[in-house]
PDB file of C-alpha atoms in Angstrom:
ATOM      1  CA  TRP A   1      52.227 -57.768  30.374  1.00 45.00           C
ATOM      2  CA  ARG A   2      49.493 -60.089  29.053  1.00 52.00           C
ATOM      3  CA  HIS A   3      47.673 -59.856  32.531  1.00 49.00           C
ATOM      4  CA  ARG A   4      47.819 -56.134  32.349  1.00 52.00           C
ATOM      5  CA  LEU A   5      46.511 -56.182  28.663  1.00 55.00           C
ATOM      6  CA  GLY A   6      43.750 -58.228  29.856  1.00 54.00           C
ATOM      7  CA  ASP A   7      42.313 -55.400  31.884  1.00 61.00           C
ATOM      8  CA  GLY A   8      41.950 -53.365  28.627  1.00 69.00           C
ATOM      9  CA  GLN A   9      43.799 -50.517  27.128  1.00 78.00           C
ATOM     10  CA  GLN A  10      42.016 -48.028  29.212  1.00 84.00           C
ATOM     11  CA  ALA A  11      43.386 -49.486  32.482  1.00 85.00           C
ATOM     12  CA  LEU A  12      46.764 -49.815  31.086  1.00 85.00           C
ATOM     13  CA  GLN A  13      46.880 -46.234  29.851  1.00 89.00           C
ATOM     14  CA  ALA A  14      45.865 -45.158  33.335  1.00 92.00           C
ATOM     15  CA  THR A  15      48.947 -46.944  34.644  1.00 92.00           C
ATOM     16  CA  TYR A  16      51.160 -44.842  32.506  1.00 93.00           C
ATOM     17  CA  ASN A  17      49.441 -41.769  33.643  1.00 95.00           C
ATOM     18  CA  GLU A  18      50.255 -42.649  37.159  1.00 96.00           C
ATOM     19  CA  LEU A  19      53.928 -43.148  36.379  1.00 96.00           C
ATOM     20  CA  THR A  20      54.315 -39.890  34.575  1.00 97.00           C
ATOM     21  CA  ALA A  21      52.393 -37.979  37.288  1.00 97.00           C
ATOM     22  CA  ALA A  22      54.547 -39.484  40.121  1.00 97.00           C
ATOM     23  CA  ALA A  23      57.900 -38.626  38.390  1.00 98.00           C
ATOM     24  CA  ALA A  24      59.681 -35.244  38.149  1.00 98.00           C
ATOM     25  CA  THR A  25      61.843 -36.311  35.189  1.00 98.00           C
ATOM     26  CA  ILE A  26      60.564 -38.256  32.301  1.00 98.00           C
ATOM     27  CA  VAL A  27      62.665 -39.534  29.382  1.00 98.00           C
ATOM     28  CA  MET A  28      61.074 -41.316  26.460  1.00 98.00           C
ATOM     29  CA  PHE A  29      62.835 -42.682  23.398  1.00 97.00           C
ATOM     30  CA  GLU A  30      60.581 -43.823  20.562  1.00 96.00           C
ATOM     31  CA  THR A  31      61.669 -45.493  17.277  1.00 93.00           C
ATOM     32  CA  ALA A  32      58.272 -45.952  15.674  1.00 91.00           C
ATOM     33  CA  VAL A  33      55.497 -43.586  17.239  1.00 95.00           C
ATOM     34  CA  VAL A  34      55.220 -40.252  18.859  1.00 97.00           C
ATOM     35  CA  PRO A  35      55.499 -40.618  22.601  1.00 97.00           C
ATOM     36  CA  GLY A  36      52.057 -41.084  24.294  1.00 95.00           C
ATOM     37  CA  VAL A  37      52.307 -37.742  26.129  1.00 97.00           C
ATOM     38  CA  LEU A  38      52.464 -35.717  22.928  1.00 98.00           C
ATOM     39  CA  GLN A  39      49.976 -37.692  20.902  1.00 97.00           C
ATOM     40  CA  THR A  40      46.575 -36.210  19.253  1.00 97.00           C
ATOM     41  CA  ALA A  41      43.356 -38.035  19.572  1.00 96.00           C
ATOM     42  CA  ASP A  42      43.191 -39.098  15.851  1.00 96.00           C
ATOM     43  CA  TYR A  43      46.896 -40.388  15.997  1.00 96.00           C
ATOM     44  CA  ALA A  44      46.497 -42.245  19.585  1.00 94.00           C
ATOM     45  CA  THR A  45      43.245 -43.970  18.076  1.00 93.00           C
ATOM     46  CA  ALA A  46      45.263 -45.393  14.970  1.00 92.00           C
ATOM     47  CA  VAL A  47      48.282 -46.519  17.309  1.00 91.00           C
ATOM     48  CA  LEU A  48      46.031 -48.142  19.903  1.00 88.00           C
ATOM     49  CA  ARG A  49      43.999 -49.866  17.234  1.00 85.00           C
ATOM     50  CA  ASP A  50      47.127 -51.207  15.888  1.00 79.00           C
ATOM     51  CA  VAL A  51      48.322 -52.479  19.336  1.00 73.00           C
ATOM     52  CA  THR A  52      45.261 -54.140  20.143  1.00 68.00           C
ATOM     53  CA  ALA A  53      45.044 -55.743  16.883  1.00 65.00           C
ATOM     54  CA  ASN A  54      48.520 -57.042  17.175  1.00 60.00           C
ATOM     55  CA  HIS A  55      47.725 -58.686  20.627  1.00 56.00           C
ATOM     56  CA  GLY A  56      44.350 -60.057  19.413  1.00 62.00           C
ATOM     57  CA  GLN A  57      42.449 -57.638  21.886  1.00 63.00           C
ATOM     58  CA  ASP A  58      39.065 -56.375  21.825  1.00 61.00           C
ATOM     59  CA  VAL A  59      38.857 -52.775  20.605  1.00 61.00           C
ATOM     60  CA  ALA A  60      35.804 -52.082  22.624  1.00 64.00           C
ATOM     61  CA  ASP A  61      37.518 -49.504  25.118  1.00 77.00           C
ATOM     62  CA  ILE A  62      39.673 -47.666  22.521  1.00 85.00           C
ATOM     63  CA  ASP A  63      37.666 -44.309  22.859  1.00 90.00           C
ATOM     64  CA  GLN A  64      38.088 -44.509  26.682  1.00 91.00           C
ATOM     65  CA  ALA A  65      41.728 -45.520  26.365  1.00 90.00           C
ATOM     66  CA  VAL A  66      42.499 -42.497  24.003  1.00 93.00           C
ATOM     67  CA  ALA A  67      40.623 -40.211  26.371  1.00 95.00           C
ATOM     68  CA  VAL A  68      42.866 -41.391  29.402  1.00 94.00           C
ATOM     69  CA  ARG A  69      46.140 -41.375  27.160  1.00 94.00           C
ATOM     70  CA  LEU A  70      45.294 -37.722  26.277  1.00 95.00           C
ATOM     71  CA  GLN A  71      45.106 -36.728  29.996  1.00 96.00           C
ATOM     72  CA  ARG A  72      48.527 -37.737  30.112  1.00 96.00           C
ATOM     73  CA  GLY A  73      49.474 -34.698  27.777  1.00 96.00           C
ATOM     74  CA  GLN A  74      48.287 -32.143  30.365  1.00 96.00           C
ATOM     75  CA  LEU A  75      51.279 -33.160  32.515  1.00 97.00           C
ATOM     76  CA  LEU A  76      53.533 -31.429  29.902  1.00 97.00           C
ATOM     77  CA  TYR A  77      52.358 -28.032  31.379  1.00 96.00           C
ATOM     78  CA  ASP A  78      53.246 -28.961  34.926  1.00 97.00           C
ATOM     79  CA  PRO A  79      56.357 -26.745  35.548  1.00 95.00           C
ATOM     80  CA  SER A  80      57.636 -29.152  38.290  1.00 97.00           C
ATOM     81  CA  LYS A  81      58.323 -31.783  35.576  1.00 98.00           C
ATOM     82  CA  THR A  82      61.064 -32.147  32.937  1.00 98.00           C
ATOM     83  CA  PHE A  83      60.393 -33.928  29.743  1.00 98.00           C
ATOM     84  CA  ASP A  84      63.419 -35.279  27.716  1.00 98.00           C
ATOM     85  CA  LEU A  85      61.748 -36.866  24.589  1.00 98.00           C
ATOM     86  CA  ILE A  86      63.764 -38.470  21.439  1.00 97.00           C
ATOM     87  CA  ILE A  87      62.236 -39.756  18.418  1.00 97.00           C
ATOM     88  CA  THR A  88      63.705 -41.170  15.296  1.00 95.00           C
ATOM     89  CA  GLU A  89      63.142 -39.329  12.037  1.00 95.00           C
ATOM     90  CA  THR A  90      61.131 -42.363  10.944  1.00 94.00           C
ATOM     91  CA  VAL A  91      58.510 -41.525  13.476  1.00 96.00           C
ATOM     92  CA  LEU A  92      57.968 -38.338  11.674  1.00 97.00           C
ATOM     93  CA  LEU A  93      57.816 -39.974   8.159  1.00 94.00           C
ATOM     94  CA  GLY A  94      55.708 -42.995   9.184  1.00 90.00           C
ATOM     95  CA  SER A  95      52.186 -43.222   8.678  1.00 86.00           C
ATOM     96  CA  PRO A  96      50.151 -44.964  11.405  1.00 89.00           C
ATOM     97  CA  ALA A  97      47.399 -42.433  10.767  1.00 92.00           C
ATOM     98  CA  PRO A  98      46.059 -40.835   7.287  1.00 93.00           C
ATOM     99  CA  PRO A  99      47.936 -37.652   6.226  1.00 94.00           C
ATOM    100  CA  PRO A 100      45.679 -35.038   7.716  1.00 95.00           C
ATOM    101  CA  ALA A 101      46.034 -36.703  11.180  1.00 96.00           C
ATOM    102  CA  MET A 102      49.943 -37.009  10.628  1.00 97.00           C
ATOM    103  CA  ILE A 103      49.973 -33.295   9.775  1.00 97.00           C
ATOM    104  CA  ALA A 104      47.921 -32.391  12.923  1.00 97.00           C
ATOM    105  CA  GLN A 105      50.080 -34.748  15.007  1.00 98.00           C
ATOM    106  CA  LEU A 106      53.407 -33.411  13.690  1.00 98.00           C
ATOM    107  CA  ASP A 107      52.105 -29.681  14.296  1.00 98.00           C
ATOM    108  CA  ARG A 108      51.663 -30.728  17.897  1.00 98.00           C
ATOM    109  CA  LEU A 109      55.332 -31.619  17.867  1.00 98.00           C
ATOM    110  CA  LEU A 110      56.228 -28.306  16.584  1.00 98.00           C
ATOM    111  CA  ASN A 111      54.348 -26.688  19.498  1.00 97.00           C
ATOM    112  CA  ALA A 112      56.174 -28.946  21.985  1.00 97.00           C
ATOM    113  CA  LEU A 113      59.322 -27.481  20.930  1.00 97.00           C
ATOM    114  CA  ASP A 114      58.313 -24.220  22.503  1.00 96.00           C
ATOM    115  CA  LEU A 115      57.423 -25.550  25.935  1.00 97.00           C
ATOM    116  CA  PRO A 116      59.906 -24.533  28.677  1.00 96.00           C
ATOM    117  CA  ASN A 117      60.297 -28.013  30.357  1.00 97.00           C
ATOM    118  CA  VAL A 118      60.326 -30.080  27.293  1.00 98.00           C
ATOM    119  CA  THR A 119      63.380 -31.027  25.355  1.00 98.00           C
ATOM    120  CA  LEU A 120      62.436 -32.754  22.055  1.00 98.00           C
ATOM    121  CA  ARG A 121      65.179 -34.287  19.883  1.00 97.00           C
ATOM    122  CA  VAL A 122      64.945 -36.022  16.636  1.00 96.00           C
ATOM    123  CA  LEU A 123      67.410 -38.670  15.748  1.00 94.00           C
ATOM    124  CA  PRO A 124      68.050 -38.129  12.034  1.00 93.00           C
ATOM    125  CA  MET A 125      68.403 -40.763   9.395  1.00 87.00           C
ATOM    126  CA  ARG A 126      71.965 -39.786   8.199  1.00 79.00           C
ATOM    127  CA  ALA A 127      75.541 -41.212   8.449  1.00 60.00           C
ATOM    128  CA  GLY A 128      77.092 -41.083  11.833  1.00 64.00           C
ATOM    129  CA  VAL A 129      74.341 -42.225  13.951  1.00 70.00           C
ATOM    130  CA  PRO A 130      76.153 -44.118  16.733  1.00 69.00           C
ATOM    131  CA  PHE A 131      74.216 -47.348  16.772  1.00 70.00           C
ATOM    132  CA  VAL A 132      70.891 -48.852  15.566  1.00 77.00           C
ATOM    133  CA  PRO A 133      68.303 -48.321  18.323  1.00 81.00           C
ATOM    134  CA  LEU A 134      66.200 -51.615  18.257  1.00 84.00           C
ATOM    135  CA  ASN A 135      63.541 -50.782  20.642  1.00 90.00           C
ATOM    136  CA  SER A 136      61.847 -47.985  22.386  1.00 94.00           C
ATOM    137  CA  PHE A 137      62.172 -47.226  26.150  1.00 96.00           C
ATOM    138  CA  GLU A 138      61.309 -44.861  29.083  1.00 97.00           C
ATOM    139  CA  ILE A 139      63.108 -43.821  32.154  1.00 97.00           C
ATOM    140  CA  TYR A 140      61.227 -42.441  35.104  1.00 97.00           C
ATOM    141  CA  ASP A 141      63.298 -40.441  37.586  1.00 97.00           C
ATOM    142  CA  ASP A 142      66.493 -42.103  36.528  1.00 94.00           C
ATOM    143  CA  GLU A 143      65.109 -45.219  38.407  1.00 94.00           C
ATOM    144  CA  LEU A 144      62.675 -47.137  36.598  1.00 96.00           C
ATOM    145  CA  VAL A 145      63.445 -48.201  33.002  1.00 97.00           C
ATOM    146  CA  ILE A 146      60.480 -49.461  30.790  1.00 95.00           C
ATOM    147  CA  VAL A 147      61.512 -51.192  27.709  1.00 94.00           C
ATOM    148  CA  GLU A 148      59.049 -51.664  24.887  1.00 85.00           C
ATOM    149  CA  SER A 149      58.945 -54.407  22.189  1.00 80.00           C
ATOM    150  CA  ILE A 150      56.320 -55.970  19.909  1.00 77.00           C
ATOM    151  CA  ALA A 151      55.508 -58.498  22.410  1.00 75.00           C
ATOM    152  CA  GLY A 152      55.148 -56.290  25.456  1.00 78.00           C
ATOM    153  CA  GLU A 153      57.327 -54.577  28.101  1.00 86.00           C
ATOM    154  CA  GLU A 154      60.157 -55.230  30.508  1.00 92.00           C
ATOM    155  CA  HIS A 155      61.031 -53.256  33.653  1.00 93.00           C
ATOM    156  CA  HIS A 156      64.380 -52.565  35.057  1.00 95.00           C
ATOM    157  CA  ARG A 157      65.209 -50.798  38.319  1.00 92.00           C
ATOM    158  CA  GLY A 158      67.965 -48.921  40.040  1.00 85.00           C
ATOM    159  CA  ASP A 159      71.523 -49.995  38.941  1.00 83.00           C
ATOM    160  CA  ASP A 160      70.806 -53.403  37.587  1.00 90.00           C
ATOM    161  CA  ALA A 161      73.047 -54.345  34.287  1.00 94.00           C
ATOM    162  CA  ASP A 162      70.164 -53.824  32.073  1.00 93.00           C
ATOM    163  CA  ALA A 163      69.234 -50.351  33.427  1.00 95.00           C
ATOM    164  CA  ALA A 164      72.721 -49.243  33.154  1.00 94.00           C
ATOM    165  CA  THR A 165      72.759 -50.328  29.549  1.00 93.00           C
ATOM    166  CA  TYR A 166      69.515 -48.181  28.643  1.00 94.00           C
ATOM    167  CA  ARG A 167      71.162 -45.186  30.414  1.00 95.00           C
ATOM    168  CA  ARG A 168      74.389 -45.397  28.457  1.00 93.00           C
ATOM    169  CA  ALA A 169      72.269 -45.758  25.267  1.00 93.00           C
ATOM    170  CA  LEU A 170      70.328 -42.706  26.113  1.00 95.00           C
ATOM    171  CA  GLU A 171      73.563 -40.635  26.431  1.00 94.00           C
ATOM    172  CA  ARG A 172      74.580 -41.822  22.858  1.00 92.00           C
ATOM    173  CA  LEU A 173      71.086 -41.002  21.508  1.00 94.00           C
ATOM    174  CA  ARG A 174      71.184 -37.592  23.092  1.00 94.00           C
ATOM    175  CA  ALA A 175      74.467 -36.811  21.422  1.00 92.00           C
ATOM    176  CA  ALA A 176      73.347 -37.915  18.095  1.00 91.00           C
ATOM    177  CA  ALA A 177      70.074 -36.178  18.032  1.00 94.00           C
ATOM    178  CA  VAL A 178      69.176 -32.599  17.165  1.00 95.00           C
ATOM    179  CA  ALA A 179      67.154 -30.241  19.046  1.00 96.00           C
ATOM    180  CA  GLY A 180      65.713 -26.724  18.353  1.00 96.00           C
ATOM    181  CA  ASP A 181      65.781 -25.278  14.953  1.00 97.00           C
ATOM    182  CA  GLU A 182      67.363 -28.421  13.375  1.00 97.00           C
ATOM    183  CA  ALA A 183      64.534 -30.493  15.006  1.00 97.00           C
ATOM    184  CA  ARG A 184      61.888 -28.005  13.740  1.00 98.00           C
ATOM    185  CA  ALA A 185      63.360 -28.050  10.273  1.00 97.00           C
ATOM    186  CA  LEU A 186      63.081 -32.058  10.157  1.00 97.00           C
ATOM    187  CA  ILE A 187      59.439 -31.804  11.319  1.00 98.00           C
ATOM    188  CA  GLN A 188      58.413 -29.101   8.885  1.00 98.00           C
ATOM    189  CA  ALA A 189      59.928 -31.274   5.994  1.00 97.00           C
ATOM    190  CA  ALA A 190      57.720 -34.177   7.196  1.00 97.00           C
ATOM    191  CA  ILE A 191      54.719 -32.258   7.342  1.00 97.00           C
ATOM    192  CA  GLU A 192      55.323 -31.120   3.682  1.00 97.00           C
ATOM    193  CA  ARG A 193      55.942 -34.873   2.719  1.00 95.00           C
ATOM    194  CA  HIS A 194      52.629 -35.703   4.196  1.00 96.00           C
ATOM    195  CA  ARG A 195      50.798 -32.818   2.691  1.00 95.00           C
ATOM    196  CA  ARG A 196      52.260 -34.164  -0.663  1.00 93.00           C
ATOM    197  CA  ASP A 197      50.775 -37.555   0.091  1.00 87.00           C
ATOM    198  CA  ASN A 198      47.331 -36.193   1.100  1.00 80.00           C
TER     199      ASN A 198
END
């Protein structure tokens, strides 16, 4: 992970683009930020600046890294792909970017609700959530599981025990999260909150 970071954020983002381009089914669960595939430029800039600062990296290639990350968003319009995206409600309410950027980012999520090959779910902050999701993770074609933490990432493949644990967690998260009009209502409520903060 540290070796990959040493190549800069632009190169790291390109590897995620390649993973997404090669997969037919992409699952993402995020506890803290909007999935990269849905990020706007201003939001992505704020997130990547935070990540690079946390790892003590030079931020010289942030603009290029953001441009590469935004290219990933074009894959949402590829009908051969299916995206299953789950975020916690805290992602909607957090503020890695100023209120105007957050409002634009959440508006992007509203638009994503209408994409035919995208399912966007929100895990609400309410009683009955099946467990505390401690970290974000992604699953590509039900084969590769990438687990993200503050320190970096771990990869699990196939049927190893850790990959199976994340697949089980995914099913519990899907069952507890809301989609469609319920997700839309949570996103719109978050937009109103950010407008009040503006």
